[in-house]
Amino acid sequence: MEIWRLPISASQRGKLISAGYTSLSSLSSISSSDLARELKVSESEAMNILKVASHSRGSETSNASCSIVEGAQSAWDMLHDEESLMHITTSSADLDNILGGGIHCKEVTEIGGVPGIGKTQLGIQVAVNVQIPNDFGGLGGKAIYIDTEGSFMVERAFQIAEACIEDMSEYNRFLRKDFQECKIKMLPQDILENIFYFRICSYTEQIALINYLDKFLSEHKDVKVIVVDSVTFHFRQDFDDMALRTRVLSGMALKLMNLAKRFSLAVVLLNQVTTKHTEASFQLALALVTVLDLCSVTMLSR
Amino acid sequence: MEWNCWKMLKGINMSFLLEFKGLICCSEMGPSSSGKTQVCLRTASNVARNHMVLYLDTGNSFSPQRIAYFLGKTISPSSAQAKNQFLQKVMSNISCHSVFDIFAMFDVLHQLESYLRCQDGRGGCQMRLLIVDSISSLISPVLGSSSTLGRALMTSAGYLLKKLAHQHNLAVLIINHTVGGEGGSSKPALGDSWKCIPHSRLFLSCDRGSNTYNVSILRHPSMASGKAARFVI
């Protein structure tokens, strides 16, 4: 690899070439003080050049199975990673079957339905189920619940948490008869403590929160699911500029996908439905669906 | 270097040949769930047998299981270990990178450019296919009505891809979406400025309720536009 491809400034590059260093190998055996003297630059600059050169040389001589670009993975590695990824169960066997085992991590799942069908209940259930410990087949992680409509009820979450613990102790009793009976040490209060709740009152707050989640997730690495209920609520009324709305929503979707991929968590978006008039008939369609082109979309109906 | 697209898209019952020359930049568009990603995965699995493929994914839609399924269908039944080895060899030729904004994509394309420059010197397995899925989701957030930065980024991205295709004998496959046009018909996203950038454009659609997909040519340097075909994946 030649000198001209190194990420150094043009003046440094010019000095290197005029001093006779045209390839990386020529820089391999020189010390930084000698280089500083030859190029007539400061010693720290020379050290920087040598560091960059050795870094580039290191990545050049790596074998072909290494990535072409930084951060790329081969499909073979991804296949094995995918097999070891866990799912979050929704506590309904049929729904888990449709979703392929449950809610997948590293993916964004959108669930929609008419009002009153149980989307918020499903969201709370997922936020509780993600905390099932590893011994019982769960992820043992925490949850972020972003509420835009104000439909989250703590009493209901407490009931669901109690039911989940009861379910776990029954499973314990059923399967581990021969082992020593170990009591479930979790309490419903612990489950509620592991749900981070954000209440959003306008679309600017929603955009700001999605931008802030990056920092939040780097501090709380054990969060495994983000539930947004519901994602398009604040964008459906009072938005004057339609083009701006499309841009903002698609940007938000990309940021959520980025978060899902980087932190290996699941994102669950709950959405409302509208009626779409196509070819003289009315059809139920997810609100603003053309904007959010996501991984898996499920519609609930009675 | 001339490529026969029939070989590339083997298994899809295309009733005519699309010849892709080595420096082609091809853009596919279609409404949601019209099979665009499936066509890309199929192409990648075929090309990866002999060459390297880079897949730039913007929506977490790359599925290694689907690629393994496509490859598994084509090889003759043999021992599980031989199949495993074949899968490993071919799938190690496919690299997938997730990009979620346009600047990350520029970064990746510049790294790819320096990689390709080294590659041209030495022999061995070379990279021949770059897939961008999908470019419209990268460009739409920056394409605004007031400032021209979005359009400038879009055009420079397009020309960078064309330059890569031309200088390093690479085939570039880009996925675009459709948006609603006048009178309820759909037209490709990203507008007229993007129309002239790819060398050839294909329009995919699928019949609701059946497994067959339609593809028609919108623009091609050497074949007449309007030709259509149906296929099943």
XYZ file of C-alpha atoms in Angstrom:
535
model
C 0.000 0.000 0.000
C 1.438 3.298 -0.994
C 2.011 6.366 1.121
C -0.539 8.432 -0.743
C -3.378 6.375 0.692
C -2.496 7.049 4.319
C -4.882 9.301 6.201
C -2.334 12.049 6.883
C -2.301 15.667 5.847
C -1.146 16.683 2.383
C 1.911 18.573 3.640
C 3.112 15.563 5.636
C 2.588 13.340 2.645
C 4.546 15.717 0.423
C 7.427 15.771 2.908
C 7.491 11.966 3.114
C 7.608 11.560 -0.642
C 10.250 14.219 -1.197
C 12.370 12.610 1.546
C 12.188 9.313 -0.361
C 9.625 7.294 1.648
C 7.186 5.999 -0.921
C 6.053 2.699 0.526
C 4.999 1.484 3.934
C 7.858 -0.945 4.263
C 10.323 1.937 4.178
C 8.702 3.319 7.322
C 8.819 0.036 9.189
C 12.350 0.225 10.510
C 12.830 3.897 11.304
C 12.448 5.462 14.729
C 10.317 8.501 15.325
C 13.225 10.800 16.259
C 15.062 9.953 13.014
C 11.926 10.508 10.979
C 11.324 13.849 12.728
C 14.846 14.950 11.878
C 14.588 13.885 8.228
C 11.218 15.446 7.577
C 11.885 18.494 9.760
C 8.637 18.014 11.688
C 7.976 17.712 15.419
C 8.506 14.366 17.131
C 4.835 13.983 18.005
C 3.895 14.418 14.335
C 6.447 11.798 13.335
C 5.098 9.399 15.952
C 1.607 9.961 14.608
C 2.719 9.164 11.060
C 4.414 5.961 12.182
C 1.358 4.920 14.158
C -0.925 5.450 11.171
C 1.488 3.585 8.904
C 1.732 0.558 11.193
C -2.040 0.505 11.600
C -2.576 0.531 7.830
C 0.075 -2.086 7.335
C -1.547 -4.278 9.953
C -4.913 -4.170 8.240
C -3.331 -4.715 4.812
C -1.565 -7.929 5.625
C -4.559 -9.531 7.282
C -5.842 -12.564 5.470
C -8.705 -12.725 3.029
C -11.266 -13.838 5.548
C -11.110 -10.437 7.202
C -13.671 -7.861 6.267
C -13.404 -5.704 3.208
C -14.650 -2.693 5.058
C -14.536 -2.103 8.785
C -17.519 -3.508 10.524
C -18.663 -5.854 7.785
C -19.387 -9.449 8.633
C -19.431 -12.432 6.368
C -22.742 -14.177 5.809
C -21.387 -17.361 7.369
C -20.642 -15.622 10.667
C -24.020 -13.930 10.617
C -25.750 -17.284 10.115
C -24.153 -18.633 13.260
C -24.893 -15.475 15.215
C -28.514 -15.636 14.201
C -28.846 -19.205 15.418
C -27.661 -18.202 18.857
C -29.918 -15.163 19.188
C -32.695 -15.471 21.711
C -36.297 -14.505 21.246
C -38.660 -12.705 23.586
C -41.795 -14.726 24.106
C -45.164 -12.995 23.931
C -46.791 -15.582 26.243
C -49.021 -16.713 23.393
C -47.897 -19.833 21.556
C -49.736 -18.949 18.347
C -48.304 -15.474 18.174
C -44.839 -16.847 18.884
C -45.272 -19.295 16.016
C -46.181 -16.537 13.583
C -43.230 -14.450 14.672
C -40.855 -17.391 14.336
C -40.201 -18.123 17.991
C -41.020 -14.757 19.495
C -39.864 -11.190 19.071
C -36.406 -11.279 17.518
C -33.507 -9.262 18.821
C -31.649 -6.975 16.394
C -34.910 -6.419 14.540
C -37.743 -3.926 14.561
C -41.200 -5.460 14.840
C -44.316 -3.414 14.183
C -47.645 -4.541 15.583
C -50.844 -2.810 14.610
C -54.531 -3.141 15.173
C -57.807 -1.363 15.776
C -58.259 0.485 19.069
C -59.108 -1.798 21.945
C -57.650 -4.960 20.537
C -54.868 -5.317 23.071
C -51.779 -3.662 21.654
C -50.848 -1.901 24.891
C -51.400 -5.122 26.842
C -49.082 -6.915 24.452
C -46.518 -4.151 24.850
C -46.602 -4.435 28.646
C -46.408 -8.230 28.402
C -43.281 -7.999 26.256
C -41.729 -5.508 28.661
C -42.294 -8.000 31.495
C -41.308 -11.115 29.548
C -37.927 -9.753 28.579
C -36.998 -9.904 32.259
C -37.477 -13.661 32.535
C -34.101 -14.961 33.719
C -31.804 -17.012 31.484
C -32.507 -20.191 33.465
C -36.117 -20.084 32.331
C -35.317 -19.422 28.694
C -35.645 -15.657 28.729
C -33.207 -12.842 28.167
C -32.922 -11.501 31.687
C -32.766 -7.933 30.475
C -34.466 -4.626 31.180
C -37.066 -2.786 29.136
C -37.692 0.744 27.919
C -41.336 1.699 27.533
C -42.054 4.879 25.562
C -45.643 5.964 26.058
C -47.112 8.555 23.679
C -50.791 8.041 24.370
C -50.772 7.742 28.141
C -52.237 4.243 28.090
C -49.689 2.537 30.332
C -51.268 1.481 33.635
C -48.978 0.535 36.468
C -51.615 -1.566 38.209
C -52.021 -3.681 35.096
C -48.247 -4.049 34.768
C -48.146 -5.210 38.406
C -50.815 -7.845 37.672
C -48.915 -9.078 34.613
C -45.670 -9.216 36.612
C -47.355 -11.274 39.341
C -48.768 -13.669 36.762
C -45.371 -14.023 35.120
C -43.718 -14.942 38.428
C -46.469 -17.444 39.169
C -45.923 -18.941 35.725
C -42.197 -19.259 36.383
C -42.657 -20.990 39.747
C -45.108 -23.436 38.206
C -42.597 -24.219 35.451
C -39.984 -24.630 38.141
C -42.105 -27.077 40.066
C -43.068 -29.027 36.965
C -39.667 -29.509 35.409
C -37.258 -29.498 38.274
C -38.917 -32.077 40.456
C -35.726 -34.018 40.906
C -33.600 -31.014 41.669
C -33.692 -29.159 44.902
C -36.640 -26.871 44.975
C -35.272 -23.389 44.398
C -37.577 -20.542 45.077
C -38.045 -17.764 42.611
C -36.382 -14.798 44.179
C -38.029 -12.229 41.953
C -40.824 -10.036 43.185
C -43.273 -8.030 41.093
C -41.674 -4.852 42.422
C -38.314 -5.913 40.970
C -39.885 -6.446 37.586
C -41.491 -3.002 37.643
C -38.185 -1.467 38.687
C -36.529 -2.805 35.545
C -38.951 -1.062 33.181
C -37.723 2.429 32.222
C -40.792 4.500 31.453
C -40.801 7.633 29.274
C -43.907 9.731 28.714
C -43.959 11.713 25.471
C -46.353 14.592 24.898
C -45.373 15.929 21.483
C -43.521 14.907 18.365
C -40.489 17.025 19.223
C -40.157 15.142 22.503
C -40.367 11.876 20.587
C -37.607 12.873 18.177
C -35.468 14.163 21.042
C -35.920 10.934 22.983
C -34.959 8.720 20.066
C -31.811 10.804 19.679
C -31.084 10.557 23.394
C -31.577 6.775 23.519
C -28.122 6.268 22.059
C -26.487 7.745 25.145
C -28.976 6.073 27.480
C -28.307 2.638 26.012
C -24.549 3.024 26.295
C -25.027 3.605 30.008
C -27.618 0.856 30.517
C -26.245 -2.033 28.556
C -28.702 -4.586 29.888
C -31.752 -3.086 28.175
C -33.013 -5.694 25.730
C -36.283 -4.297 24.401
C -37.704 -0.899 23.485
C -41.497 -0.702 23.258
C -42.940 2.412 21.596
C -46.690 2.849 22.107
C -47.714 4.167 19.653
C -45.153 5.418 17.220
C -47.267 7.544 14.880
C -49.730 9.039 17.367
C -48.209 12.540 17.470
C -47.610 12.637 13.742
C -51.150 12.118 12.625
C -52.678 15.412 13.647
C -51.478 19.012 13.369
C -48.609 18.315 11.059
C -48.581 20.983 8.343
C -45.693 19.884 6.188
C -46.296 16.380 4.851
C -42.893 16.064 3.263
C -41.239 16.982 6.550
C -43.345 14.375 8.303
C -42.204 11.688 5.885
C -38.577 12.670 6.289
C -38.775 12.767 10.075
C -40.507 9.404 10.327
C -38.124 7.658 7.969
C -35.165 9.155 9.812
C -36.625 7.936 13.098
C -37.145 4.438 11.711
C -33.528 4.302 10.564
C -32.277 5.437 13.976
C -34.338 2.744 15.697
C -32.980 0.105 13.325
C -29.477 1.349 14.035
C -30.088 1.040 17.790
C -31.514 -2.454 17.368
C -28.497 -3.572 15.401
C -25.783 -1.943 17.496
C -27.050 -2.874 20.929
C -28.582 -6.248 19.921
C -31.982 -5.432 21.277
C -35.529 -5.809 20.028
C -37.638 -2.818 19.090
C -41.413 -3.215 19.203
C -43.506 -0.479 17.612
C -47.222 -0.379 18.243
C -49.213 1.368 15.578
C -52.788 2.344 14.837
C -54.754 1.569 11.690
C -56.617 3.696 9.202
C -58.972 2.786 6.436
C -57.487 3.025 2.994
C -59.710 3.616 0.033
C -58.433 1.473 -2.827
C -60.460 0.532 -5.891
C -63.791 1.497 -4.369
C -63.344 -0.611 -1.265
C -62.139 0.152 2.202
C -59.225 -1.705 3.662
C -57.590 -1.510 7.021
C -53.995 -0.440 6.721
C -51.348 0.509 9.226
C -51.020 4.235 9.680
C -48.176 5.806 7.699
C -46.907 2.369 6.773
C -45.325 3.420 3.502
C -42.927 5.552 5.449
C -41.697 2.931 7.847
C -40.400 0.089 5.706
C -39.504 -2.257 8.511
C -38.591 -5.852 9.159
C -41.666 -7.589 10.356
C -45.156 -6.214 10.529
C -48.035 -7.972 12.243
C -51.661 -6.924 12.263
C -54.018 -7.945 15.016
C -57.692 -8.364 14.323
C -60.620 -10.036 16.017
C -16.194 -8.353 -19.121
C -19.593 -9.520 -20.182
C -21.895 -11.280 -17.853
C -24.892 -13.260 -18.635
C -27.621 -12.251 -16.265
C -29.325 -15.566 -16.833
C -26.492 -17.161 -14.899
C -26.723 -14.541 -12.206
C -30.429 -14.929 -11.656
C -30.492 -18.681 -12.095
C -33.630 -20.216 -10.792
C -35.823 -17.292 -11.594
C -37.833 -18.192 -14.656
C -36.938 -15.195 -16.712
C -37.936 -15.760 -20.259
C -35.394 -13.428 -21.734
C -31.755 -12.607 -21.195
C -30.496 -9.453 -19.667
C -26.883 -8.952 -20.494
C -25.008 -7.104 -17.844
C -21.685 -5.758 -18.848
C -19.093 -5.535 -16.117
C -19.538 -1.864 -15.518
C -23.231 -1.742 -15.133
C -25.146 0.038 -12.457
C -28.633 -1.393 -12.205
C -31.465 -0.073 -10.157
C -34.510 -2.111 -9.142
C -37.622 -0.566 -7.842
C -40.998 -1.705 -6.692
C -43.601 -1.210 -4.018
C -43.273 -2.774 -0.589
C -42.869 -6.544 -0.474
C -42.557 -6.945 -4.220
C -39.555 -9.219 -3.937
C -36.703 -6.740 -4.342
C -34.683 -8.016 -1.391
C -35.342 -11.619 -2.416
C -34.000 -10.949 -5.903
C -30.905 -9.358 -4.369
C -30.336 -12.273 -2.002
C -30.768 -14.713 -4.863
C -28.287 -12.798 -7.012
C -25.811 -12.606 -4.149
C -26.033 -16.334 -3.487
C -25.363 -17.116 -7.151
C -22.510 -14.690 -7.625
C -20.832 -15.692 -4.362
C -19.909 -19.106 -5.752
C -17.023 -17.635 -7.676
C -16.685 -13.995 -6.677
C -16.987 -11.787 -3.656
C -20.083 -9.796 -2.869
C -20.608 -6.786 -0.609
C -24.133 -6.213 0.651
C -24.920 -2.807 2.146
C -28.027 -3.173 4.226
C -30.037 -0.217 5.470
C -33.031 -1.969 6.929
C -31.789 -5.154 8.615
C -33.251 -7.103 5.707
C -30.233 -9.269 4.967
C -31.068 -12.818 5.937
C -28.238 -15.390 5.969
C -30.791 -18.164 6.456
C -32.430 -17.290 3.171
C -29.072 -17.397 1.380
C -28.345 -20.773 2.961
C -31.743 -21.949 1.735
C -31.079 -20.808 -1.837
C -27.679 -22.472 -1.852
C -29.032 -25.632 -0.273
C -31.579 -26.014 -3.042
C -29.013 -25.952 -5.822
C -26.450 -28.483 -4.635
C -27.072 -32.196 -5.020
C -27.825 -34.094 -1.832
C -24.576 -35.204 -0.282
C -23.179 -35.626 3.188
C -23.984 -32.976 5.720
C -20.319 -32.166 6.167
C -19.742 -31.573 2.455
C -22.798 -29.357 2.357
C -21.542 -27.464 5.380
C -18.170 -26.923 3.772
C -19.763 -25.701 0.567
C -21.997 -23.306 2.503
C -19.048 -22.012 4.462
C -16.964 -21.441 1.351
C -19.673 -19.608 -0.522
C -21.089 -17.640 2.371
C -17.670 -16.406 3.425
C -17.579 -14.639 0.088
C -20.552 -12.479 1.032
C -19.869 -9.553 3.364
C -22.729 -7.640 4.837
C -22.449 -4.185 6.352
C -25.252 -2.138 7.888
C -25.383 1.532 7.052
C -28.070 3.756 8.435
C -27.216 7.159 7.044
C -25.768 8.543 3.866
C -22.479 9.655 5.389
C -21.773 6.162 6.693
C -22.394 4.907 3.184
C -19.877 7.373 1.729
C -17.373 6.173 4.312
C -17.917 2.562 3.321
C -17.683 3.363 -0.390
C -14.351 5.131 0.079
C -12.969 2.172 2.026
C -14.251 -0.097 -0.707
C -12.504 2.033 -3.313
C -9.127 1.653 -1.616
C -9.726 -2.078 -1.202
C -10.560 -2.458 -4.883
C -7.447 -0.586 -5.902
C -5.295 -3.143 -4.056
C -7.394 -5.965 -5.399
C -6.836 -5.061 -9.028
C -3.152 -5.771 -8.642
C -3.420 -9.299 -7.267
C -5.369 -12.264 -8.535
C -7.594 -14.680 -6.708
C -11.181 -14.228 -5.686
C -12.231 -10.754 -6.695
C -15.166 -8.632 -5.730
C -17.652 -8.373 -8.520
C -20.977 -7.357 -7.012
C -22.082 -4.546 -4.753
C -25.683 -4.480 -3.555
C -27.207 -1.423 -1.873
C -30.503 -2.212 -0.136
C -31.978 0.352 -0.218
C -30.722 3.692 -1.360
C -34.039 5.512 -1.021
C -34.163 5.003 2.738
C -30.702 6.574 3.023
C -31.456 9.554 0.835
C -35.070 10.400 1.747
C -34.251 11.845 5.184
C -31.874 14.377 3.657
C -33.846 15.188 0.525
C -35.691 18.329 1.600
C -37.436 20.979 -0.394
C -35.604 24.015 0.933
C -31.925 23.109 0.812
C -30.050 21.558 -2.077
C -27.693 19.556 0.101
C -29.861 16.452 -0.193
C -29.894 16.458 -3.955
C -26.157 17.095 -4.057
C -25.522 14.128 -1.782
C -27.778 11.948 -3.880
C -26.044 12.839 -7.135
C -22.565 12.426 -5.686
C -23.531 9.037 -4.247
C -24.833 8.005 -7.649
C -21.689 9.094 -9.449
C -19.426 7.457 -6.893
C -21.251 4.174 -7.490
C -20.945 4.580 -11.245
C -17.247 5.349 -10.924
C -16.712 2.206 -8.832
C -18.633 0.160 -11.381
C -16.653 1.565 -14.271
C -13.134 1.576 -12.867
C -13.132 -1.768 -11.117
C -15.397 -3.884 -13.306
C -18.014 -4.098 -10.593
C -21.728 -4.736 -11.019
C -23.790 -2.520 -8.745
C -27.362 -3.418 -7.855
C -29.390 -0.698 -6.141
C -32.827 -0.975 -4.626
C -35.245 1.896 -4.778
C -38.826 2.246 -3.630
C -41.921 3.614 -5.249
C -44.104 6.439 -4.063
C -47.594 7.421 -5.096
C -47.737 9.455 -8.249
C -50.568 11.300 -9.990
C -53.777 9.399 -10.475
C -52.898 6.719 -7.954
C -50.152 5.114 -10.023
C -46.808 4.558 -8.412
C -43.615 6.112 -9.616
C -40.054 5.520 -8.468
C -38.840 7.428 -5.431
C -35.969 9.934 -5.522
C -37.382 11.737 -8.510
C -36.095 12.764 -11.884
C -32.560 13.551 -10.813
C -31.972 9.932 -9.939
C -33.559 8.668 -13.154
C -30.501 9.257 -15.302
C -27.929 7.848 -12.911
C -28.353 4.071 -13.175
C -27.528 2.428 -16.497
C -30.544 0.181 -16.404
C -33.723 0.165 -14.350
C -36.080 -2.682 -13.584
C -39.542 -2.457 -12.127
C -40.702 -5.304 -9.882
C -44.214 -5.977 -8.725
C -46.035 -8.935 -7.343
C -49.547 -10.222 -7.789
C -51.389 -10.204 -4.523
C -52.145 -13.665 -3.232
C -49.859 -15.573 -5.570
C -46.182 -16.292 -5.572
C -45.365 -14.902 -8.994
C -43.514 -11.659 -9.512
C -43.419 -9.423 -12.552
C -40.336 -7.608 -13.712
C -40.261 -5.115 -16.544
C -37.449 -3.054 -18.017
C -37.784 0.688 -17.700
C -34.432 1.596 -19.138
C -31.553 -0.402 -20.581
C -28.644 0.588 -22.831
C -29.106 -2.245 -25.306
C -32.516 -3.820 -24.857
C -35.913 -2.322 -25.569
C -37.806 -0.985 -22.599
C -41.194 -2.400 -21.843
C -40.204 -6.065 -22.018
C -41.621 -7.956 -19.089
C -41.307 -11.377 -17.543
C -42.785 -13.309 -14.678
C -40.865 -15.357 -12.191
C -41.246 -17.356 -9.045
C -38.674 -17.312 -6.291
